[in-house]
Amino acid sequence: MLGNDFIRVLYIDLQNRKADIKERKDLYRYLGGTGVAAKLLEENMKKDLPPLHKEQPLIISIGPLSTIFPVVTKAVATFISPHTGEYGESHAGGRLAMAMRNAGYDAIVITGRADKPTYLSITDRSIEFKDARAMWGLDIEEVGRVVREREPGPGKRSIIRIGRAGENLVTYSCVNVDTYRHFGRLGMGTVFGSKNLKAMIIMGERDLPISNLKEYFKTYQEIYKKATQTDAMAKYHELGTPINIKVLNAINSLPTKNLLQSTFEHADDISGETFAEKNLIRKVSCTGCPIGCIHIGQFRREFDKGYEYESIAVSYDHELIYALGSLLGIRTSDEVLEIIEEVELAGLDAMTTGVVLAWATEALQKGLITKQDTLVDLEFGNTKEYIKAIDYIADRANEFYYTIGNGLNEAVKKYGGQEFALLYGGNEMAGYHTGYAFALGQTVGARHSHLDNAGYSYDQTAKELRDEEIVDYVIKEEKERNVLTSLCICLFARKVYDRPTILKALHSIGIDWTDDDLTRLGNDIFFTKLKIKKELGFSLENYRFPKRVFETPTLWGRMDEERLNKLLKMYIERVEKEYADWSRGQ
Amino acid sequence: MTKVLRADNMNKCLGCFTCMLTCAAVNHNNHNLAKSSIKVKTRGGLQSKFAATICVACKEPACAEACPTNALVRRPGGGVKLIRERCIACEKCVSACIVGSIHMDYDRKIPIVCKHCGACVRMCPHNCLSMEEVME
């Protein structure tokens, strides 16, 4: 809590429609974000109950620098993932962190299941459990509109909500945050659905006096200059993350057509440059970010003959263009946007949806499944059919769609095709077929995200690959990123927030931490998450990589299966040893 | 010559709210952007354009006319200055301002009025805001 040495936690019990507030001094040593959220998950989760049991908690946390320093924009959620059955963590920008800050809560813990569909309205002066029965079934856009019209506080509020996929417990449902941002991966939307929670609106006008204006604002301006006047972040504003499409395509790293290829003959037609020239209509920011990386693209759709058109605008990023573009063989930027829109409205995770559909396309080609299962002719490049399939996933239209609605881990158990199911550590692949560090990184990362440890970055910058160095990098980077995300700093600003800058910002608001404190924090969070994973039964012993990832060239040529297995073994040995030391010290 | 705040390039706005965070900090010593004089909003839903509600620096300020205690005095160039010790928090100025630029700070029991100090202009990353020289 700003100006105090405790974390102010709001506990919400949906079952009994009650709330509680605790000032937790003991959590202060975890600062906020991923640190506090992991600890709150550890103490509230029921490891022997299923992920969607009503007693399981859902946690959202912000950090001490949230909103009041440039590009510190994220909120971090933790939960038991219904998708992987183990540690679930997801990050989102938008206005949520600002709204939580202004409402006066550092963290929110939600447990229980509402008796009927409910939305939560939280302000600094009220907590209300409101009837959402009529909202059940509404898409992301409509539920946003209804809540906006019913509730106060335009400009100062955050509205987060789920779509049909979350209601139907598809295990990779997202929570949409303020229209353009998402808690995307690992099924936080599914947890919302299991709790009968359709939406949450939060806002506040709480008095937040500044303790030392001179020092705070001086530091604020320094960081602001670094973020806006150096090239540390320029690429995120200009073309945005889709700049990667051409870059990765040129180095055999753009997963294409279920990774049958790592270059795409139509890459130029769905590149960041093409989107910017043909579709980009505006850029927007998360609250407190002067960069503005959110790119909004527009396409028009003919809904009837006689020049009847509608225009549709959705946000796009590299990961979406990969998963719903190159991986499905989609050839134009307009079509990619059309598929993104469908995924958005249904409330699905874009990356997982794309990877699942790419697998289904190949499984159909290979005869593992038939059109009786898929209901549509899934084929690479066929936008219309993919759009129908996305609806079928969200609606769980038949047994096949029910199964793939639980992710590829479940799908391959029933239909086979494990060798071309693009999974790393149980989660569907991100958009970087760059080589060993990426493959290892996503597999071992606490949330099986490419952002856990940025292996793709190592692959792209290394002069030569050294096994010891890869393992070392992946561990060190994840620990360092735990520091950044405990502060809820957007990872795009990682070059702005080096250690001295972080310490300066903390000092300016009265938190006198040292460099050693931050190192201790990164380490503690790393092993706290591992402890949670172990308690939930996660293990990488006997882990098998899908064959496909070895068949298609990366930036470093075809990966050698033995070498990747060896890297995994080295990683496990080193982390287990460190974990034993850490456990003894606790 | 004095200067007044203008928001003529809101088409460039990213919605980062840095202007509001700056105003709240610099003028009201507060981290909550609800204390900002400049108010950026969408015109309805995030898919619509951004707009800024600012003090338009009236030459004949209705807020000052409505104030029963002369706590708001006309400043050179337009707009008003708040003389805090005279304010009784009656909120007459809030409804008198037809562009909606004044709102209450219920913690301090004063209206939040723009000083035309230009801090928000300096911190806007996209040149949406400017200070315009006007006759006194």
PDB file of C-alpha atoms in Angstrom, chain B residues 5-125:
ATOM      1  CA  LEU B   5      -4.371  25.476 -22.217  1.00  0.00           C
ATOM      2  CA  ARG B   6      -5.744  24.116 -25.477  1.00  0.00           C
ATOM      3  CA  ALA B   7      -6.529  20.526 -26.504  1.00  0.00           C
ATOM      4  CA  ASP B   8      -6.737  20.891 -30.253  1.00  0.00           C
ATOM      5  CA  ASN B   9      -4.998  17.693 -31.297  1.00  0.00           C
ATOM      6  CA  MET B  10      -6.912  15.043 -29.428  1.00  0.00           C
ATOM      7  CA  ASN B  11      -7.007  12.987 -32.625  1.00  0.00           C
ATOM      8  CA  LYS B  12      -3.425  12.037 -31.705  1.00  0.00           C
ATOM      9  CA  CYS B  13      -4.333  10.936 -28.170  1.00  0.00           C
ATOM     10  CA  LEU B  14      -3.199   7.472 -27.013  1.00  0.00           C
ATOM     11  CA  GLY B  15      -5.264   7.536 -23.828  1.00  0.00           C
ATOM     12  CA  CYS B  16      -2.158   7.116 -21.662  1.00  0.00           C
ATOM     13  CA  PHE B  17      -3.486   9.555 -19.053  1.00  0.00           C
ATOM     14  CA  THR B  18      -0.007  10.918 -18.348  1.00  0.00           C
ATOM     15  CA  CYS B  19      -1.513  14.435 -18.427  1.00  0.00           C
ATOM     16  CA  MET B  20      -3.913  13.515 -15.646  1.00  0.00           C
ATOM     17  CA  LEU B  21      -1.314  11.749 -13.544  1.00  0.00           C
ATOM     18  CA  THR B  22       0.927  14.809 -13.911  1.00  0.00           C
ATOM     19  CA  CYS B  23      -1.770  17.340 -13.018  1.00  0.00           C
ATOM     20  CA  ALA B  24      -2.847  15.339  -9.983  1.00  0.00           C
ATOM     21  CA  ALA B  25       0.758  15.046  -8.802  1.00  0.00           C
ATOM     22  CA  VAL B  26       2.049  18.534  -9.538  1.00  0.00           C
ATOM     23  CA  ASN B  27      -1.013  20.580  -8.617  1.00  0.00           C
ATOM     24  CA  HIS B  28      -2.708  18.401  -6.030  1.00  0.00           C
ATOM     25  CA  ASN B  29       0.142  16.338  -4.576  1.00  0.00           C
ATOM     26  CA  ASN B  30      -1.832  13.199  -5.277  1.00  0.00           C
ATOM     27  CA  HIS B  31      -1.294   9.906  -7.099  1.00  0.00           C
ATOM     28  CA  ASN B  32      -4.976   9.502  -7.941  1.00  0.00           C
ATOM     29  CA  LEU B  33      -5.779  10.874 -11.402  1.00  0.00           C
ATOM     30  CA  ALA B  34      -9.293  11.589 -10.146  1.00  0.00           C
ATOM     31  CA  LYS B  35      -7.707  14.761  -8.711  1.00  0.00           C
ATOM     32  CA  SER B  36      -6.642  16.031 -12.136  1.00  0.00           C
ATOM     33  CA  SER B  37      -8.143  19.128 -13.632  1.00  0.00           C
ATOM     34  CA  ILE B  38      -7.768  17.888 -17.205  1.00  0.00           C
ATOM     35  CA  LYS B  39     -10.002  14.880 -17.791  1.00  0.00           C
ATOM     36  CA  VAL B  40      -9.421  12.554 -20.746  1.00  0.00           C
ATOM     37  CA  LYS B  41     -12.308  10.248 -21.584  1.00  0.00           C
ATOM     38  CA  THR B  42     -13.498   8.259 -24.500  1.00  0.00           C
ATOM     39  CA  ARG B  43     -16.609   9.519 -26.138  1.00  0.00           C
ATOM     40  CA  GLY B  44     -18.269   6.234 -25.099  1.00  0.00           C
ATOM     41  CA  GLY B  45     -16.450   2.896 -24.925  1.00  0.00           C
ATOM     42  CA  LEU B  46     -12.786   2.367 -25.700  1.00  0.00           C
ATOM     43  CA  GLN B  47     -13.525   1.932 -29.371  1.00  0.00           C
ATOM     44  CA  SER B  48     -14.517   5.563 -29.682  1.00  0.00           C
ATOM     45  CA  LYS B  49     -12.238   8.596 -29.929  1.00  0.00           C
ATOM     46  CA  PHE B  50     -10.612  10.248 -26.968  1.00  0.00           C
ATOM     47  CA  ALA B  51     -11.715  13.681 -25.819  1.00  0.00           C
ATOM     48  CA  ALA B  52     -10.275  16.036 -23.203  1.00  0.00           C
ATOM     49  CA  THR B  53     -12.435  18.063 -20.884  1.00  0.00           C
ATOM     50  CA  ILE B  54     -10.426  21.164 -20.012  1.00  0.00           C
ATOM     51  CA  CYS B  55     -11.036  24.657 -18.742  1.00  0.00           C
ATOM     52  CA  VAL B  56     -11.658  26.646 -21.916  1.00  0.00           C
ATOM     53  CA  ALA B  57     -10.469  29.868 -20.258  1.00  0.00           C
ATOM     54  CA  CYS B  58     -13.682  31.889 -20.488  1.00  0.00           C
ATOM     55  CA  LYS B  59     -13.230  35.649 -20.586  1.00  0.00           C
ATOM     56  CA  GLU B  60     -16.435  35.940 -18.581  1.00  0.00           C
ATOM     57  CA  PRO B  61     -16.216  32.901 -16.334  1.00  0.00           C
ATOM     58  CA  ALA B  62     -19.635  31.627 -15.275  1.00  0.00           C
ATOM     59  CA  CYS B  63     -18.032  29.683 -12.437  1.00  0.00           C
ATOM     60  CA  ALA B  64     -16.728  32.899 -10.889  1.00  0.00           C
ATOM     61  CA  GLU B  65     -20.089  34.590 -11.357  1.00  0.00           C
ATOM     62  CA  ALA B  66     -21.813  31.716  -9.568  1.00  0.00           C
ATOM     63  CA  CYS B  67     -19.398  31.722  -6.637  1.00  0.00           C
ATOM     64  CA  PRO B  68     -21.104  33.371  -3.628  1.00  0.00           C
ATOM     65  CA  THR B  69     -17.860  34.084  -1.740  1.00  0.00           C
ATOM     66  CA  ASN B  70     -15.592  35.363  -4.522  1.00  0.00           C
ATOM     67  CA  ALA B  71     -13.347  32.347  -4.074  1.00  0.00           C
ATOM     68  CA  LEU B  72     -12.928  32.153  -7.849  1.00  0.00           C
ATOM     69  CA  VAL B  73     -11.412  35.224  -9.433  1.00  0.00           C
ATOM     70  CA  ARG B  74     -10.900  35.814 -13.108  1.00  0.00           C
ATOM     71  CA  ARG B  75      -7.306  35.356 -14.174  1.00  0.00           C
ATOM     72  CA  PRO B  76      -5.650  37.425 -16.934  1.00  0.00           C
ATOM     73  CA  GLY B  77      -6.160  35.708 -20.281  1.00  0.00           C
ATOM     74  CA  GLY B  78      -9.269  33.851 -19.127  1.00  0.00           C
ATOM     75  CA  GLY B  79     -10.210  31.185 -16.636  1.00  0.00           C
ATOM     76  CA  VAL B  80     -10.091  31.556 -12.873  1.00  0.00           C
ATOM     77  CA  LYS B  81      -7.880  31.329  -9.852  1.00  0.00           C
ATOM     78  CA  LEU B  82      -9.083  29.640  -6.638  1.00  0.00           C
ATOM     79  CA  ILE B  83      -8.590  31.485  -3.385  1.00  0.00           C
ATOM     80  CA  ARG B  84      -8.883  28.537  -1.099  1.00  0.00           C
ATOM     81  CA  GLU B  85      -9.568  30.238   2.208  1.00  0.00           C
ATOM     82  CA  ARG B  86     -12.675  31.880   0.738  1.00  0.00           C
ATOM     83  CA  CYS B  87     -14.165  28.612  -0.594  1.00  0.00           C
ATOM     84  CA  ILE B  88     -17.108  27.105   1.313  1.00  0.00           C
ATOM     85  CA  ALA B  89     -17.408  24.048  -0.984  1.00  0.00           C
ATOM     86  CA  CYS B  90     -20.933  24.935  -2.062  1.00  0.00           C
ATOM     87  CA  GLU B  91     -20.330  23.401  -5.521  1.00  0.00           C
ATOM     88  CA  LYS B  92     -22.136  26.210  -7.366  1.00  0.00           C
ATOM     89  CA  CYS B  93     -19.128  26.533  -9.703  1.00  0.00           C
ATOM     90  CA  VAL B  94     -19.399  22.866 -10.677  1.00  0.00           C
ATOM     91  CA  SER B  95     -22.848  23.221 -12.184  1.00  0.00           C
ATOM     92  CA  ALA B  96     -22.119  26.690 -13.559  1.00  0.00           C
ATOM     93  CA  CYS B  97     -19.326  25.391 -15.803  1.00  0.00           C
ATOM     94  CA  ILE B  98     -21.200  24.116 -18.827  1.00  0.00           C
ATOM     95  CA  VAL B  99     -18.208  22.285 -20.331  1.00  0.00           C
ATOM     96  CA  GLY B 100     -17.897  20.261 -17.114  1.00  0.00           C
ATOM     97  CA  SER B 101     -14.313  21.185 -16.388  1.00  0.00           C
ATOM     98  CA  ILE B 102     -14.753  21.662 -12.611  1.00  0.00           C
ATOM     99  CA  HIS B 103     -15.304  18.792 -10.212  1.00  0.00           C
ATOM    100  CA  MET B 104     -15.050  18.513  -6.459  1.00  0.00           C
ATOM    101  CA  ASP B 105     -12.246  17.085  -4.411  1.00  0.00           C
ATOM    102  CA  TYR B 106     -14.319  15.780  -1.526  1.00  0.00           C
ATOM    103  CA  ASP B 107     -11.233  14.867   0.481  1.00  0.00           C
ATOM    104  CA  ARG B 108     -10.044  18.473   0.641  1.00  0.00           C
ATOM    105  CA  LYS B 109     -13.493  19.998   0.129  1.00  0.00           C
ATOM    106  CA  ILE B 110     -12.479  22.285  -2.714  1.00  0.00           C
ATOM    107  CA  PRO B 111     -13.269  22.432  -6.426  1.00  0.00           C
ATOM    108  CA  ILE B 112     -10.483  21.326  -8.751  1.00  0.00           C
ATOM    109  CA  VAL B 113      -9.911  24.163 -11.214  1.00  0.00           C
ATOM    110  CA  CYS B 114      -7.297  24.445 -13.934  1.00  0.00           C
ATOM    111  CA  LYS B 115      -4.402  26.850 -13.299  1.00  0.00           C
ATOM    112  CA  HIS B 116      -3.287  26.822 -16.927  1.00  0.00           C
ATOM    113  CA  CYS B 117       0.176  25.950 -15.652  1.00  0.00           C
ATOM    114  CA  GLY B 118       1.085  23.825 -18.676  1.00  0.00           C
ATOM    115  CA  ALA B 119       2.447  20.809 -16.752  1.00  0.00           C
ATOM    116  CA  CYS B 120       0.153  18.456 -18.673  1.00  0.00           C
ATOM    117  CA  VAL B 121       1.332  19.936 -21.975  1.00  0.00           C
ATOM    118  CA  ARG B 122       4.961  19.278 -21.142  1.00  0.00           C
ATOM    119  CA  MET B 123       4.291  15.642 -20.286  1.00  0.00           C
ATOM    120  CA  CYS B 124       2.005  14.746 -23.208  1.00  0.00           C
ATOM    121  CA  PRO B 125       3.940  12.273 -25.377  1.00  0.00           C
TER     122      PRO B 125
END
